[in-house]
Short mmCIF file of C-alpha atoms in Angstrom, two decimals:
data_model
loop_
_atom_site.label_atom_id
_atom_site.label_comp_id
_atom_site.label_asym_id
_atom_site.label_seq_id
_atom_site.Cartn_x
_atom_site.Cartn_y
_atom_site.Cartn_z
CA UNK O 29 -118.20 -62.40 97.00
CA UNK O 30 -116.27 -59.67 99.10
CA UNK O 31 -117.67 -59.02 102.88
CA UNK O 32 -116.31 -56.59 105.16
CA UNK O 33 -118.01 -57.66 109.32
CA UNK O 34 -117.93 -55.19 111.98
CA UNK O 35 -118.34 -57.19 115.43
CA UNK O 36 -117.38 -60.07 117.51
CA UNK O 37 -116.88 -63.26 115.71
CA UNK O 38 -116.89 -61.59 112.23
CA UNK O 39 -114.10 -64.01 111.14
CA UNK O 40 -116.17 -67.31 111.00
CA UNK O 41 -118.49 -64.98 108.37
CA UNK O 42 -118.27 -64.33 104.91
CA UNK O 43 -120.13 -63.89 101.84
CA UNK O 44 -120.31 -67.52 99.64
CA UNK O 45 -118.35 -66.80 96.45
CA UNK O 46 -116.10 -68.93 95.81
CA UNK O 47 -113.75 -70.42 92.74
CA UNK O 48 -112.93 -74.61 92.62
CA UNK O 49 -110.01 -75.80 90.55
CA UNK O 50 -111.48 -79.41 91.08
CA UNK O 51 -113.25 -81.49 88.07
CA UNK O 52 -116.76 -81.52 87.72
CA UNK O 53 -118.45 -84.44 89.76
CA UNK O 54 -121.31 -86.07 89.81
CA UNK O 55 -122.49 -85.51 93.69
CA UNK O 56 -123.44 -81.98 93.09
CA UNK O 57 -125.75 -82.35 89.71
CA UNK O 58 -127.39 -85.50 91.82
CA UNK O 59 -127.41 -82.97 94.82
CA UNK O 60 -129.61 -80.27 92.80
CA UNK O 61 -131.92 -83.29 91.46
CA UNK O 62 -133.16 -84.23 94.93
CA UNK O 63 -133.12 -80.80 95.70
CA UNK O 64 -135.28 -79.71 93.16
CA UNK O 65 -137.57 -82.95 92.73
CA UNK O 66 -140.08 -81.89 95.25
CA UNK O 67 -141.70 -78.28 95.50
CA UNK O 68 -143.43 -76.91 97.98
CA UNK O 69 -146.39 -75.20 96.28
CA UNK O 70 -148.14 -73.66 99.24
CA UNK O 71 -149.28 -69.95 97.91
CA UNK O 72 -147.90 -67.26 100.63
CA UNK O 73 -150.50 -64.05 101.84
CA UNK O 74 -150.11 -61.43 98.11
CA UNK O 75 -148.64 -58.80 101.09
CA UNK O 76 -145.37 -61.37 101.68
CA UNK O 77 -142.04 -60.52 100.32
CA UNK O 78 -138.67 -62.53 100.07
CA UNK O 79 -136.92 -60.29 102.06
CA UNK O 80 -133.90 -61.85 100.98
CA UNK O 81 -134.04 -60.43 97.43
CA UNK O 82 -132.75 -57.08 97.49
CA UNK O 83 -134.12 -56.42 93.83
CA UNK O 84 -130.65 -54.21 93.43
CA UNK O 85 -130.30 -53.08 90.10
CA UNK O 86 -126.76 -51.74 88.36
CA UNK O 87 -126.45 -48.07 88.77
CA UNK O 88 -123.26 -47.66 87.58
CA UNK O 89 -121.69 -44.34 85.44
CA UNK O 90 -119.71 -46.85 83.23
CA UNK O 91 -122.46 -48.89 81.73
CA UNK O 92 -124.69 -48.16 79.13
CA UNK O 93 -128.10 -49.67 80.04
CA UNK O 94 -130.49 -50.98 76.75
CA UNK O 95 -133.90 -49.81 77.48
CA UNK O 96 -135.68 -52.75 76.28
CA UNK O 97 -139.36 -52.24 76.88
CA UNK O 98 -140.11 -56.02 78.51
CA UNK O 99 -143.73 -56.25 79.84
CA UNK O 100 -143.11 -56.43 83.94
CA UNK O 101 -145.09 -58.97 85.83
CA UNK O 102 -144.82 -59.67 89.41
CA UNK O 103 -144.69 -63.57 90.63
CA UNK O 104 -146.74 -64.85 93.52
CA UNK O 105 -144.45 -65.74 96.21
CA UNK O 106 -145.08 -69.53 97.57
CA UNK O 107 -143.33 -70.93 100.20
CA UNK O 108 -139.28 -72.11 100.68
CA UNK O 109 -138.74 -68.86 99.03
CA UNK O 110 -140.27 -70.14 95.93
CA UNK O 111 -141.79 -68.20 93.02
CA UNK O 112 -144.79 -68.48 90.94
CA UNK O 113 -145.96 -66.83 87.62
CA UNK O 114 -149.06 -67.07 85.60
CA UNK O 115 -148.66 -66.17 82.33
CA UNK O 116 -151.64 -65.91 79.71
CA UNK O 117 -150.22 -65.29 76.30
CA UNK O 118 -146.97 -65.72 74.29
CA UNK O 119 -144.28 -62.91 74.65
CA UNK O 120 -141.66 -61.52 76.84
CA UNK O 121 -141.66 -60.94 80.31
CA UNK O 122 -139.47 -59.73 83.21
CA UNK O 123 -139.96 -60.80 86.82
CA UNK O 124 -139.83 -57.67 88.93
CA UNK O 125 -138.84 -59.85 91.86
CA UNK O 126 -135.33 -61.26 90.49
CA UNK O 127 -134.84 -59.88 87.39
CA UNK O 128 -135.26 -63.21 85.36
CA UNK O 129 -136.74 -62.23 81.66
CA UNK O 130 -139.32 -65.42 80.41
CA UNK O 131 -139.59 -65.57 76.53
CA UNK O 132 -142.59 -67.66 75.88
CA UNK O 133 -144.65 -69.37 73.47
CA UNK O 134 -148.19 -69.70 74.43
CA UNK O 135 -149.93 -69.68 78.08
CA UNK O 136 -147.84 -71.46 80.74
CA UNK O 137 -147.54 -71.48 84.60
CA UNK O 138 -143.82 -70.92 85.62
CA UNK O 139 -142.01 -71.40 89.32
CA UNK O 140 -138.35 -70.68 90.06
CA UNK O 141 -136.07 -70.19 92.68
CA UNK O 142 -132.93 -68.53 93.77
CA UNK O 143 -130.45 -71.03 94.58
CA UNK O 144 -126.94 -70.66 96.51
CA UNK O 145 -123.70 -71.23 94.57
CA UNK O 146 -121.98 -71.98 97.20
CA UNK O 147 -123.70 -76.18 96.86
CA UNK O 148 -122.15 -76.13 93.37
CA UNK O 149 -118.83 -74.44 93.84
CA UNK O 150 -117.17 -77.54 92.41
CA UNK O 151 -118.81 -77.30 89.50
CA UNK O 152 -117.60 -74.23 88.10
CA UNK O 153 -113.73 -74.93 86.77
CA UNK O 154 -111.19 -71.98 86.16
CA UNK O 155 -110.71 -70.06 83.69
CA UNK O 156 -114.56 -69.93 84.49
CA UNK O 157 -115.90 -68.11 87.09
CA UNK O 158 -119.55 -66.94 88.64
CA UNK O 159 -121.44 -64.22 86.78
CA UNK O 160 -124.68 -63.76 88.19
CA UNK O 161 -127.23 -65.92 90.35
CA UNK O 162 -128.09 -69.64 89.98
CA UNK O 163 -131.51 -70.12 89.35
CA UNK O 164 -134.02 -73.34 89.33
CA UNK O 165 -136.85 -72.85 87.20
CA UNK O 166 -139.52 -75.94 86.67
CA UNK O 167 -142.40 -75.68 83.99
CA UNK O 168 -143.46 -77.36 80.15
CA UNK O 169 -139.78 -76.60 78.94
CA UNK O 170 -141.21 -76.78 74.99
CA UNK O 171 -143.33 -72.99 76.26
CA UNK O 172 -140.09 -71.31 76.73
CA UNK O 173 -138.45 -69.93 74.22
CA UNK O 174 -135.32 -68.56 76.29
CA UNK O 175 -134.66 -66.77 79.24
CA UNK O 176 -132.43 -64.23 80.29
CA UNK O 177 -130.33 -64.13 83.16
CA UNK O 178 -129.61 -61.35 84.99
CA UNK O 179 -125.50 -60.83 85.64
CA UNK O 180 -123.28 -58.75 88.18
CA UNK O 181 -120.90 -57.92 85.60
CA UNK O 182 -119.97 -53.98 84.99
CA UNK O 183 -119.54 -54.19 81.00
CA UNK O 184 -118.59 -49.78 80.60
CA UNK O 185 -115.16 -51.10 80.77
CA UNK O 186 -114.20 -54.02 78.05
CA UNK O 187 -116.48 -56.64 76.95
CA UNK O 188 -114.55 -57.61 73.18
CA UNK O 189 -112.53 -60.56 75.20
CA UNK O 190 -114.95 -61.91 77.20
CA UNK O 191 -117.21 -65.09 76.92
CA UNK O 192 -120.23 -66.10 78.20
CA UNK O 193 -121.81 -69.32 78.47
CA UNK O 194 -124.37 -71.11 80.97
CA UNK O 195 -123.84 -73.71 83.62
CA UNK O 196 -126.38 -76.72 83.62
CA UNK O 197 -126.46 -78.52 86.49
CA UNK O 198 -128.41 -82.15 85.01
CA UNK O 199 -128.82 -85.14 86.89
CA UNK O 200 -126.52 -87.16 84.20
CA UNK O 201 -123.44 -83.65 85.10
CA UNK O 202 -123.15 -80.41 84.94
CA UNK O 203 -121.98 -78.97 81.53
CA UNK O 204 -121.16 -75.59 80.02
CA UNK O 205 -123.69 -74.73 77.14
CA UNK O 206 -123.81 -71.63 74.76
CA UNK O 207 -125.67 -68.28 74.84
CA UNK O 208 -127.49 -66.60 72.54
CA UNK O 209 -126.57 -63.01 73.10
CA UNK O 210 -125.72 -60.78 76.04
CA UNK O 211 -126.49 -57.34 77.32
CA UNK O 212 -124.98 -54.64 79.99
CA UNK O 213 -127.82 -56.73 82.15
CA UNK O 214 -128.49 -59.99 81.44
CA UNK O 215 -127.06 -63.41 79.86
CA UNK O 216 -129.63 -64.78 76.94
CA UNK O 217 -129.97 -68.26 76.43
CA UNK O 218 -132.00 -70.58 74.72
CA UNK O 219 -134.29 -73.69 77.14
CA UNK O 220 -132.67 -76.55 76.29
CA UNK O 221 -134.37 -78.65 79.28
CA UNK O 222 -134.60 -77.15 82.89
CA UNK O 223 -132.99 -77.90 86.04
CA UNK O 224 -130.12 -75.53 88.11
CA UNK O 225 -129.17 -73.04 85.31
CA UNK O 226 -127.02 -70.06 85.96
CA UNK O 227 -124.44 -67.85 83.57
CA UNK O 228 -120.70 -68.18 83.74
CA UNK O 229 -117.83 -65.87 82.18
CA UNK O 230 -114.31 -66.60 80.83
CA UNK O 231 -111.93 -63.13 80.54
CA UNK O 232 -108.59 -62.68 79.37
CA UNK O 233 -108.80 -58.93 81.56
CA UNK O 234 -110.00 -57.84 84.92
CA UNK O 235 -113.78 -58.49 85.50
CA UNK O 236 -115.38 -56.24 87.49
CA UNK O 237 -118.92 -56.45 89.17
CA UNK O 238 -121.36 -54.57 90.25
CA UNK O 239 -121.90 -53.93 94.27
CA UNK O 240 -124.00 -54.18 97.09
CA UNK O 241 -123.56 -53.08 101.15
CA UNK O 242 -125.90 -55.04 103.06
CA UNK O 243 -126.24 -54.09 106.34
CA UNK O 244 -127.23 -55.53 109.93
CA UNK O 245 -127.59 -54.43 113.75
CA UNK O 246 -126.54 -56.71 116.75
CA UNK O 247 -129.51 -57.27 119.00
CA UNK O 248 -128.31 -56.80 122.72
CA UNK O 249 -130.15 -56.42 126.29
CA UNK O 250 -128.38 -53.37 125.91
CA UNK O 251 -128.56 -50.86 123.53
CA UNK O 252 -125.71 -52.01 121.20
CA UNK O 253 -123.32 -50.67 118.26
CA UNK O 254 -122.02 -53.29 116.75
CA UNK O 255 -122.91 -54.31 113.66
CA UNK O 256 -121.92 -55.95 110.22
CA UNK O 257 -121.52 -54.58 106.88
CA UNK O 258 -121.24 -57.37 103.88
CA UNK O 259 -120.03 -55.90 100.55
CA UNK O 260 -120.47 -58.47 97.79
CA UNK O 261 -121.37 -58.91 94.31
CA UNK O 262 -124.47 -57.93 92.77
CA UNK O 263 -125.62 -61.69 93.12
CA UNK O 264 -129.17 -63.03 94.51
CA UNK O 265 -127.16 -66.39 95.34
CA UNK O 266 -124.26 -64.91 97.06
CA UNK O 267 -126.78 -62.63 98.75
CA UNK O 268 -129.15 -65.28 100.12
CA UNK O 269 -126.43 -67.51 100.89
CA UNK O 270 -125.25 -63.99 103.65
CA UNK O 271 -128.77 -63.75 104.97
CA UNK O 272 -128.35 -67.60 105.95
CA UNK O 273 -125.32 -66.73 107.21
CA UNK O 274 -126.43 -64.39 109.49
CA UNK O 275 -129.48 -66.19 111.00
CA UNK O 276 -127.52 -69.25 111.46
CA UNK O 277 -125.16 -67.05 113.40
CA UNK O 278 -124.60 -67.18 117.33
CA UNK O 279 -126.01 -63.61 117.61
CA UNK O 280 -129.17 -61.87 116.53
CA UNK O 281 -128.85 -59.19 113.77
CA UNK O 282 -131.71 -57.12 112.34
CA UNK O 283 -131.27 -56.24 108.45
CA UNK O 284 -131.20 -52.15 108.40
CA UNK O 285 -133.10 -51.15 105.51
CA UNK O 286 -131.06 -48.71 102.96
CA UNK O 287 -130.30 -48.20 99.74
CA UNK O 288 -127.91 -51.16 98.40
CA UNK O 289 -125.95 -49.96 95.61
CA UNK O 290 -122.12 -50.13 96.36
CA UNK O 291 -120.63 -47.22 93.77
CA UNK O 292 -117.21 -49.30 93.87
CA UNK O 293 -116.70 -51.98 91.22
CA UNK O 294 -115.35 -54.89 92.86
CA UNK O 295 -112.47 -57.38 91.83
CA UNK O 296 -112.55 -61.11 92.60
CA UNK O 297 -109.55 -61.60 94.84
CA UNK O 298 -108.98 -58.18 96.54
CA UNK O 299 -109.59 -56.76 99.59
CA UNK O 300 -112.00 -53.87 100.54
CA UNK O 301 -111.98 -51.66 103.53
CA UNK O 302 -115.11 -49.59 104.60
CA UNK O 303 -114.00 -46.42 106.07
CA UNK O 304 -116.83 -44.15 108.10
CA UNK O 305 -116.46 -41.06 109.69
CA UNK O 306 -117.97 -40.56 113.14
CA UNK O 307 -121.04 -38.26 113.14
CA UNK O 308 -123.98 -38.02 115.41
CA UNK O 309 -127.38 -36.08 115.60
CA UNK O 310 -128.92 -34.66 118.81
CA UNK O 311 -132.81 -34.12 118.31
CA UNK O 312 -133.94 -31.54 120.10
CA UNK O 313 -130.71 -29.37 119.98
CA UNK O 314 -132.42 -27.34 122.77
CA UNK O 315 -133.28 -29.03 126.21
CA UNK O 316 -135.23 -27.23 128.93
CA UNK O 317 -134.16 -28.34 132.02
CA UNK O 318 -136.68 -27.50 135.08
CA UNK O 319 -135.04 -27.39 138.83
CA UNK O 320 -137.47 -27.82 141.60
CA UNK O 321 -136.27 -27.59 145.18
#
């Protein structure tokens, strides 16, 4: 993840991408067991949202987007940002909360979760790198077919030399199993079992991702301008792991609301700047200014 922070402090903050050249160990996959063992099923009010999820999608000039007509169903949120779906007959389904796609086999209850990367950073060895959000989905694995994963990854460019595969974090290890097809959107592969599942890429050329600007506002006793500006990846993990970031921080930010497609595709290890020009807006333009003596 790139992140560009406007303010005090900014330097202790960034966005939670990051590569490992170390072996897979075991600590992590034994991690996301206990992690995952117990869920907190406790149904949240139909008006909640995850905040968190910024349910970005690629808008991008270089990409040409299938238009796969996938029934859309929207998940009951439950609690510890937790996600649950009721689904009464076999077919395919997309999640209008994260993106996932369910391919199913007869009726089944599903819950999943967003997870952070950042735990299982280890895990993922180079040439292989982080293509889209880790994801923890519990249900009768023999009623899913597959499921599709959404990925950051801006395909308009190259796509011939590039492989895709999914990382499954088990309690025995985490290994690297194959996919069953791939889109300008999402990373197909078939259930297997489930625990921490999220897709990986290997490229012999320049990947580039898709982009977000997430923006927040200092809160001050007085009225403040300073505020930070993340640009990362198009990536639920790398975005939640931000929004910790930022409530964990010494300060108190309020998320602006805005659109948060980034038109730049981004590079893993470069820099970005975020250049603004100064402009303001005076409302009324006309003031009537009454003297009394």
């Amino acid at each position: 993840g790139i992140c560009f922070c406007s303010g005090e402090d900014s330097s202790s903050e960034s966005s939670s991408e990051s590569e490992s050249d170390g072996e897979p160990g075991g600590s992590c996959a034994e991690e996301a067991s206990a992690q995952t063992e117990e869920w907190e099923e406790k149904e949240l009010p139909k008006e909640h949202s995850h905040s968190e999820l910024q349910k970005i999608q690629p808008h991008c000039e270089h990409c040409n987007v299938e238009n796969k007509q996938n029934e859309q169903v929207t998940p009951r949120p439950l609690s510890r940002e937790q996600f649950l779906l009721k689904l009464d007959t076999e077919g395919t389904y997309q999640c209008t909360e994260t993106g996932l796609i369910f391919e199913v086999n007869r009726k089944v209850d599903i819950k999943y979760c967003v997870l952070s990367w950042s735990k299982f950073a280890d895990l993922v060895v180079k040439p292989w790198v982080v293509g889209g959000p880790l994801f923890d989905v519990k249900c009768d694995p023999t009623c899913l077919t597959s499921i599709q994963f959404p990925h950051s990854l801006c395909l308009g460019h190259h796509n011939a030399n590039m492989t895709f595969k999914v990382l499954h974090v088990k309690s025995s290890g985490a290994s690297l199993e194959s996919t069953m097809d791939h889109s300008t959107t999402h990373v197909k592969w078939r259930v297997s079992s489930l625990s921490p599942v999220g897709p990986v890429i290997q490229s012999e050329e320049t990947v580039y991702h898709h982009g977000a600007v997430i923006l927040y506002k200092a809160i001050d006793q007085n009225p403040s301008l300073s505020f930070r500006v993340y640009i990362a990846t198009n990536n639920e993990s790398f975005i939640k792991d931000i929004s910790k970031s930022v409530k964990h921080s010494s300060k108190k930010f309020m998320k602006i609301d805005k659109p948060p497609v980034c038109q730049k595709l981004l590079e893993n290890g470069k820099k970005y700047r975020l250049i603004s020009e100064p402009e303001a807006e005076i409302t009324p333009e006309v003031y009537i200014l009454k003297i009394t003596t």
